[in-house]
Amino acid sequence: MDLSLVTSLFRSEAHLPLYGQRVSAVIPALRRAGLSLELALVANGASAQERRAIETLAAEVGQAGAHVIIQYVERETVYASWNRGIRASSGDCLGFWNVDDLRYAPALIEGIGLLRDGCALVDFPFEQITQRKALGLLPVTQTRIFPALYDSSRVTPRAGVGPFFLFTRALFEQVGPFDDHFRVTGDFEWAMRDAVRAAHTCAGTELGGAFFLHGANLSGSRNPYEWVEHNTVLLRHGEWDQIRPVDPDLMRASWQGWGAQDAELPPEVEARLWGADADAFRRQWRRDRRRANLSRLIRAVPRAIIDRTGLRPLLARWGLVQPADPKH
């Protein structure tokens, strides 16, 4: 099998029909490229209705040409399901397909080629499609394009893998499984391990897919565990300056319960997160954040006015502003 993609499912009935269509749509392109696809579905606490929907999807995707593996399990973290799906799969190239996201065939084909050429991990640029309601009433959709994020030279959430990364089975066997204590950012923790950062990693040029941010996502939706887990990774690597204030009790319980892994924190860092200094740290962080946001707004408004009025070329000739980037 050339490519195995793992999908963790939980209460996924509403997403399964469109997900099945999206999977079936990439299969012909993969087959034309001489590539086979295996889909490992790990269903958490599936109801009878969801089981029927999964079986229907598996039949449709199988008919389209993919090999489908289904595992029914009690509810577990998404990273436990990822590990389970990888162990049950057989592909040399591995990745994940969130049930509410869209993957693009050209990136899958490019990624497999790069992995076969010696890359151990390939990250991709991607679309983020944010769906919300303005004033709680009017549906609004915003689309942003992000470059391939992964940067092995830095330990920071801004340099973690994007949602459409691919990697080799050999790298997974070398690095080990995802830490199933994590609920939200286990992919960030895994990508920041020394063995991954030392591996030959590459950036694809094709758009990996579309990540739909709709408020029910594990990440990017103000999940209270997200920055507890980001902090956990940063603390393990000694990145004290990047930590953010979170719920002190939750941070301490997570760190002392499973996060520390024998790591010891300086007393002042503990005090900042859950000790006597926690409230002061949170207030200062919020003040700094407001100042930074205001500074960005002050810079952004004149730029937006200049670009919307078409004045940039004229002002650039006078040397008052930078010329427009020809790439945009």
CSV table of C-alpha atoms in Angstrom, one decimal:
chain,number,residue,atom,x,y,z
A,1,MET,CA,0.0,0.0,0.0
A,2,ASP,CA,1.4,3.4,-1.0
A,3,LEU,CA,-0.5,5.8,1.3
A,4,SER,CA,-2.4,5.2,4.5
A,5,LEU,CA,-4.5,8.0,5.9
A,6,VAL,CA,-6.0,7.7,9.4
A,7,THR,CA,-9.3,9.3,10.4
A,8,SER,CA,-10.5,9.5,14.0
A,9,LEU,CA,-14.3,9.6,14.3
A,10,PHE,CA,-16.5,10.7,17.1
A,11,ARG,CA,-20.1,11.7,16.6
A,12,SER,CA,-19.3,12.1,13.0
A,13,GLU,CA,-22.7,11.3,11.3
A,14,ALA,CA,-23.3,14.8,10.0
A,15,HIS,CA,-19.8,14.9,8.3
A,16,LEU,CA,-19.6,11.4,6.9
A,17,PRO,CA,-21.5,11.9,3.6
A,18,LEU,CA,-19.4,14.9,2.5
A,19,TYR,CA,-16.2,13.2,3.8
A,20,GLY,CA,-17.0,10.1,1.7
A,21,GLN,CA,-17.4,12.3,-1.4
A,22,ARG,CA,-14.1,14.1,-0.7
A,23,VAL,CA,-12.2,10.8,-0.3
A,24,SER,CA,-13.8,9.3,-3.4
A,25,ALA,CA,-12.8,12.4,-5.3
A,26,VAL,CA,-9.1,12.0,-4.8
A,27,ILE,CA,-8.9,8.3,-5.5
A,28,PRO,CA,-9.0,8.6,-9.4
A,29,ALA,CA,-6.1,11.1,-9.4
A,30,LEU,CA,-4.1,8.8,-7.1
A,31,ARG,CA,-4.8,5.8,-9.3
A,32,ARG,CA,-3.8,7.7,-12.4
A,33,ALA,CA,-0.5,8.4,-10.7
A,34,GLY,CA,-0.2,4.6,-10.0
A,35,LEU,CA,-0.8,5.1,-6.2
A,36,SER,CA,-3.0,3.1,-3.9
A,37,LEU,CA,-4.9,4.5,-0.9
A,38,GLU,CA,-5.7,2.9,2.4
A,39,LEU,CA,-8.2,4.5,4.8
A,40,ALA,CA,-8.1,3.6,8.5
A,41,LEU,CA,-11.2,4.7,10.3
A,42,VAL,CA,-11.2,4.6,14.1
A,43,ALA,CA,-14.7,5.2,15.5
A,44,ASN,CA,-14.9,6.3,19.1
A,45,GLY,CA,-18.0,5.2,21.0
A,46,ALA,CA,-20.0,4.9,17.8
A,47,SER,CA,-23.8,4.8,18.0
A,48,ALA,CA,-25.8,2.3,16.0
A,49,GLN,CA,-26.7,5.1,13.6
A,50,GLU,CA,-23.0,6.2,13.2
A,51,ARG,CA,-22.0,2.6,12.6
A,52,ARG,CA,-24.5,2.3,9.8
A,53,ALA,CA,-23.2,5.5,8.3
A,54,ILE,CA,-19.6,4.3,8.6
A,55,GLU,CA,-20.4,1.0,6.9
A,56,THR,CA,-22.1,2.8,4.1
A,57,LEU,CA,-19.2,5.1,3.6
A,58,ALA,CA,-16.7,2.2,3.7
A,59,ALA,CA,-18.6,0.5,0.9
A,60,GLU,CA,-18.7,3.6,-1.2
A,61,VAL,CA,-15.1,4.4,-0.8
A,62,GLY,CA,-14.1,0.8,-1.3
A,63,GLN,CA,-16.1,0.7,-4.5
A,64,ALA,CA,-14.2,3.9,-5.6
A,65,GLY,CA,-10.9,2.0,-5.2
A,66,ALA,CA,-9.6,2.5,-1.7
A,67,HIS,CA,-8.9,-0.2,0.9
A,68,VAL,CA,-10.8,0.6,4.1
A,69,ILE,CA,-10.0,-0.6,7.7
A,70,ILE,CA,-12.6,0.1,10.4
A,71,GLN,CA,-12.0,-0.1,14.1
A,72,TYR,CA,-14.7,0.4,16.7
A,73,VAL,CA,-13.3,1.5,20.1
A,74,GLU,CA,-14.4,3.0,23.4
A,75,ARG,CA,-13.9,6.8,23.4
A,76,GLU,CA,-10.2,7.7,23.6
A,77,THR,CA,-8.1,10.8,22.7
A,78,VAL,CA,-7.6,11.5,19.0
A,79,TYR,CA,-3.9,10.7,19.3
A,80,ALA,CA,-4.6,7.3,20.8
A,81,SER,CA,-6.8,6.7,17.7
A,82,TRP,CA,-4.1,8.0,15.4
A,83,ASN,CA,-1.7,5.5,16.9
A,84,ARG,CA,-4.2,2.7,16.6
A,85,GLY,CA,-5.0,3.5,13.0
A,86,ILE,CA,-1.3,3.6,12.1
A,87,ARG,CA,-0.6,0.2,13.7
A,88,ALA,CA,-3.6,-1.3,11.8
A,89,SER,CA,-2.5,0.2,8.4
A,90,SER,CA,0.1,-1.0,6.0
A,91,GLY,CA,1.2,2.0,3.9
A,92,ASP,CA,4.8,3.2,3.8
A,93,CYS,CA,3.6,6.8,3.7
A,94,LEU,CA,1.3,8.0,6.5
A,95,GLY,CA,-1.0,10.9,7.3
A,96,PHE,CA,-4.3,12.0,8.7
A,97,TRP,CA,-7.6,13.2,7.3
A,98,ASN,CA,-9.9,15.0,9.7
A,99,VAL,CA,-13.5,14.1,8.9
A,100,ASP,CA,-14.5,17.7,8.5
A,101,ASP,CA,-11.6,18.8,6.3
A,102,LEU,CA,-10.7,18.5,2.6
A,103,ARG,CA,-7.5,17.1,1.2
A,104,TYR,CA,-6.2,17.8,-2.3
A,105,ALA,CA,-4.9,15.0,-4.5
A,106,PRO,CA,-2.0,16.9,-6.1
A,107,ALA,CA,-0.5,17.5,-2.6
A,108,LEU,CA,-0.9,13.8,-1.7
A,109,ILE,CA,0.9,12.8,-5.0
A,110,GLU,CA,3.7,15.4,-4.4
A,111,GLY,CA,4.1,14.3,-0.8
A,112,ILE,CA,4.5,10.6,-1.6
A,113,GLY,CA,7.1,11.5,-4.2
A,114,LEU,CA,9.0,13.6,-1.7
A,115,LEU,CA,8.9,10.9,0.9
A,116,ARG,CA,10.1,8.4,-1.6
A,117,ASP,CA,12.9,10.7,-2.6
A,118,GLY,CA,14.3,10.9,1.0
A,119,CYS,CA,12.2,13.3,3.0
A,120,ALA,CA,11.0,11.8,6.3
A,121,LEU,CA,8.2,14.4,6.8
A,122,VAL,CA,6.5,16.8,4.4
A,123,ASP,CA,4.4,19.8,5.5
A,124,PHE,CA,2.2,21.7,3.1
A,125,PRO,CA,0.6,25.1,2.7
A,126,PHE,CA,-3.1,25.1,3.3
A,127,GLU,CA,-6.3,27.0,3.2
A,128,GLN,CA,-8.1,27.9,6.5
A,129,ILE,CA,-11.7,28.6,5.9
A,130,THR,CA,-13.4,30.3,8.9
A,131,GLN,CA,-17.1,30.0,9.2
A,132,ARG,CA,-18.9,32.2,11.6
A,133,LYS,CA,-22.0,34.4,12.0
A,134,ALA,CA,-21.6,38.1,12.1
A,135,LEU,CA,-23.6,39.6,14.9
A,136,GLY,CA,-24.7,36.1,15.6
A,137,LEU,CA,-27.0,36.2,12.5
A,138,LEU,CA,-25.4,36.6,9.1
A,139,PRO,CA,-23.1,33.7,7.9
A,140,VAL,CA,-19.6,34.9,7.0
A,141,THR,CA,-16.9,32.8,5.4
A,142,GLN,CA,-13.2,34.0,5.4
A,143,THR,CA,-10.4,32.2,3.6
A,144,ARG,CA,-6.7,32.6,4.4
A,145,ILE,CA,-3.8,30.8,2.8
A,146,PHE,CA,-1.0,29.7,5.2
A,147,PRO,CA,2.5,28.6,4.1
A,148,ALA,CA,3.9,25.3,5.1
A,149,LEU,CA,4.4,25.9,8.9
A,150,TYR,CA,6.9,23.4,10.1
A,151,ASP,CA,10.3,24.7,11.1
A,152,SER,CA,12.6,22.2,12.8
A,153,SER,CA,14.9,25.0,14.0
A,154,ARG,CA,12.4,26.4,16.4
A,155,VAL,CA,10.3,25.1,19.3
A,156,THR,CA,7.1,27.2,19.1
A,157,PRO,CA,3.5,26.6,18.2
A,158,ARG,CA,4.0,28.8,15.2
A,159,ALA,CA,6.5,26.3,13.8
A,160,GLY,CA,4.5,23.2,14.3
A,161,VAL,CA,3.1,21.0,11.5
A,162,GLY,CA,0.0,22.0,9.6
A,163,PRO,CA,-3.1,19.8,9.4
A,164,PHE,CA,-2.0,18.0,6.2
A,165,PHE,CA,1.5,16.8,6.9
A,166,LEU,CA,2.7,13.4,5.7
A,167,PHE,CA,5.5,11.2,7.0
A,168,THR,CA,7.1,7.9,6.6
A,169,ARG,CA,6.4,4.8,8.6
A,170,ALA,CA,10.1,4.5,9.3
A,171,LEU,CA,10.0,7.9,11.0
A,172,PHE,CA,7.0,6.9,13.1
A,173,GLU,CA,8.8,3.7,14.2
A,174,GLN,CA,11.9,5.7,15.0
A,175,VAL,CA,10.2,8.5,16.9
A,176,GLY,CA,7.5,6.4,18.6
A,177,PRO,CA,3.7,7.0,18.9
A,178,PHE,CA,1.9,10.2,19.6
A,179,ASP,CA,1.5,11.0,23.3
A,180,ASP,CA,-2.1,10.0,24.0
A,181,HIS,CA,-2.3,12.2,27.1
A,182,PHE,CA,-2.7,15.1,24.8
A,183,ARG,CA,-6.2,16.1,23.7
A,184,VAL,CA,-5.6,18.9,21.3
A,185,THR,CA,-1.9,19.5,20.4
A,186,GLY,CA,-0.3,16.1,20.3
A,187,ASP,CA,0.8,16.6,16.7
A,188,PHE,CA,2.8,19.7,17.9
A,189,GLU,CA,4.4,17.7,20.7
A,190,TRP,CA,5.4,14.9,18.3
A,191,ALA,CA,6.8,17.2,15.7
A,192,MET,CA,8.9,19.0,18.3
A,193,ARG,CA,10.7,15.8,19.5
A,194,ASP,CA,14.4,15.8,18.8
A,195,ALA,CA,14.2,12.8,16.5
A,196,VAL,CA,11.7,14.5,14.2
A,197,ARG,CA,13.6,17.8,14.2
A,198,ALA,CA,16.8,16.0,13.3
A,199,ALA,CA,15.1,14.2,10.4
A,200,HIS,CA,15.1,15.3,6.8
A,201,THR,CA,11.9,17.4,6.6
A,202,CYS,CA,10.5,19.1,3.5
A,203,ALA,CA,7.9,21.7,2.5
A,204,GLY,CA,5.5,20.8,-0.3
A,205,THR,CA,4.5,23.4,-2.9
A,206,GLU,CA,0.9,22.1,-3.5
A,207,LEU,CA,-1.9,23.2,-1.2
A,208,GLY,CA,-2.4,20.4,1.2
A,209,GLY,CA,-6.1,21.0,1.7
A,210,ALA,CA,-8.8,23.1,3.3
A,211,PHE,CA,-9.0,23.3,7.1
A,212,PHE,CA,-12.5,24.4,8.1
A,213,LEU,CA,-12.5,26.4,11.4
A,214,HIS,CA,-16.1,26.3,12.5
A,215,GLY,CA,-15.9,26.5,16.3
A,216,ALA,CA,-16.2,22.8,17.1
A,217,ASN,CA,-12.6,22.0,16.2
A,218,LEU,CA,-10.2,20.6,18.7
A,219,SER,CA,-7.7,23.3,18.0
A,220,GLY,CA,-8.2,27.0,17.1
A,221,SER,CA,-11.6,27.1,18.9
A,222,ARG,CA,-10.6,28.4,22.4
A,223,ASN,CA,-10.4,24.9,23.8
A,224,PRO,CA,-9.2,25.3,27.4
A,225,TYR,CA,-6.7,22.5,27.0
A,226,GLU,CA,-5.0,24.0,23.9
A,227,TRP,CA,-2.6,26.3,25.6
A,228,VAL,CA,-2.2,24.1,28.6
A,229,GLU,CA,-0.8,21.5,26.2
A,230,HIS,CA,1.2,24.1,24.2
A,231,ASN,CA,2.7,25.2,27.5
A,232,THR,CA,3.5,21.6,28.4
A,233,VAL,CA,5.6,21.2,25.3
A,234,LEU,CA,7.3,24.6,25.7
A,235,LEU,CA,8.1,23.7,29.3
A,236,ARG,CA,9.6,20.4,28.4
A,237,HIS,CA,11.9,22.2,26.0
A,238,GLY,CA,12.8,25.1,28.4
A,239,GLU,CA,11.0,27.8,26.4
A,240,TRP,CA,9.9,29.8,29.4
A,241,ASP,CA,9.4,33.1,27.5
A,242,GLN,CA,6.7,31.6,25.2
A,243,ILE,CA,4.4,30.3,27.9
A,244,ARG,CA,0.9,31.8,28.3
A,245,PRO,CA,-1.2,32.2,31.3
A,246,VAL,CA,-3.9,29.5,31.6
A,247,ASP,CA,-6.2,28.1,34.3
A,248,PRO,CA,-3.6,27.6,37.2
A,249,ASP,CA,-5.3,24.5,38.6
A,250,LEU,CA,-5.6,22.9,35.2
A,251,MET,CA,-2.0,23.7,34.3
A,252,ARG,CA,-0.6,22.3,37.5
A,253,ALA,CA,-2.8,19.2,37.4
A,254,SER,CA,-1.7,18.4,33.8
A,255,TRP,CA,1.9,19.1,34.4
A,256,GLN,CA,2.2,17.2,37.6
A,257,GLY,CA,-0.1,14.4,36.5
A,258,TRP,CA,1.5,13.5,33.2
A,259,GLY,CA,3.2,16.4,31.5
A,260,ALA,CA,6.5,16.8,33.3
A,261,GLN,CA,8.1,13.5,32.2
A,262,ASP,CA,10.8,14.0,35.0
A,263,ALA,CA,11.4,17.6,33.8
A,264,GLU,CA,12.0,20.1,36.6
A,265,LEU,CA,10.9,23.7,36.4
A,266,PRO,CA,12.6,26.7,38.0
A,267,PRO,CA,10.6,27.9,41.0
A,268,GLU,CA,9.9,31.3,39.3
A,269,VAL,CA,8.3,29.5,36.3
A,270,GLU,CA,6.0,27.4,38.6
A,271,ALA,CA,5.1,30.6,40.5
A,272,ARG,CA,4.2,32.3,37.2
A,273,LEU,CA,1.9,29.5,36.1
A,274,TRP,CA,0.2,28.3,39.2
A,275,GLY,CA,1.8,29.9,42.2
A,276,ALA,CA,1.7,33.3,43.9
A,277,ASP,CA,2.7,35.2,40.7
A,278,ALA,CA,0.0,33.6,38.5
A,279,ASP,CA,-2.5,36.5,38.7
A,280,ALA,CA,0.2,39.1,38.1
A,281,PHE,CA,1.6,37.2,35.2
A,282,ARG,CA,-1.9,36.9,33.6
A,283,ARG,CA,-2.6,40.6,34.0
A,284,GLN,CA,0.8,41.6,32.5
A,285,TRP,CA,0.4,39.2,29.6
A,286,ARG,CA,-3.0,40.6,28.8
A,287,ARG,CA,-1.6,44.2,28.9
A,288,ASP,CA,1.2,43.2,26.5
A,289,ARG,CA,-1.2,41.5,24.2
A,290,ARG,CA,-3.5,44.5,24.0
A,291,ARG,CA,-0.5,46.8,23.2
A,292,ALA,CA,0.7,44.4,20.5
A,293,ASN,CA,-2.8,44.2,18.9
A,294,LEU,CA,-3.2,47.9,19.0
A,295,SER,CA,0.2,48.4,17.4
A,296,ARG,CA,-0.7,46.0,14.6
A,297,LEU,CA,-4.0,47.8,14.1
A,298,ILE,CA,-2.3,51.2,13.8
A,299,ARG,CA,0.0,49.8,11.2
A,300,ALA,CA,-2.7,47.9,9.3
A,301,VAL,CA,-5.3,50.7,8.9
A,302,PRO,CA,-3.1,53.0,6.7
A,303,ARG,CA,-2.0,50.1,4.6
A,304,ALA,CA,-5.5,49.0,4.0
A,305,ILE,CA,-6.6,52.5,3.0
A,306,ILE,CA,-3.7,52.9,0.6
A,307,ASP,CA,-4.3,49.5,-1.0
A,308,ARG,CA,-8.1,49.9,-1.3
A,309,THR,CA,-7.8,53.4,-2.9
A,310,GLY,CA,-5.1,52.3,-5.3
A,311,LEU,CA,-2.6,54.9,-4.1
A,312,ARG,CA,0.3,52.5,-3.5
A,313,PRO,CA,2.0,52.7,-6.9
A,314,LEU,CA,1.9,56.5,-6.8
A,315,LEU,CA,3.1,56.7,-3.2
A,316,ALA,CA,5.8,54.1,-3.9
A,317,ARG,CA,7.2,56.3,-6.8
A,318,TRP,CA,7.5,59.1,-4.3
A,319,GLY,CA,9.3,56.8,-1.9
A,320,LEU,CA,6.7,57.1,0.8
A,321,VAL,CA,5.7,53.4,0.9
A,322,GLN,CA,7.0,50.0,-0.2
A,323,PRO,CA,5.8,48.9,-3.7
A,324,ALA,CA,3.2,46.1,-3.9
A,325,ASP,CA,4.6,42.5,-3.6
A,326,PRO,CA,4.3,41.1,-7.2
A,327,LYS,CA,3.4,37.7,-5.7
A,328,HIS,CA,0.1,38.9,-4.3
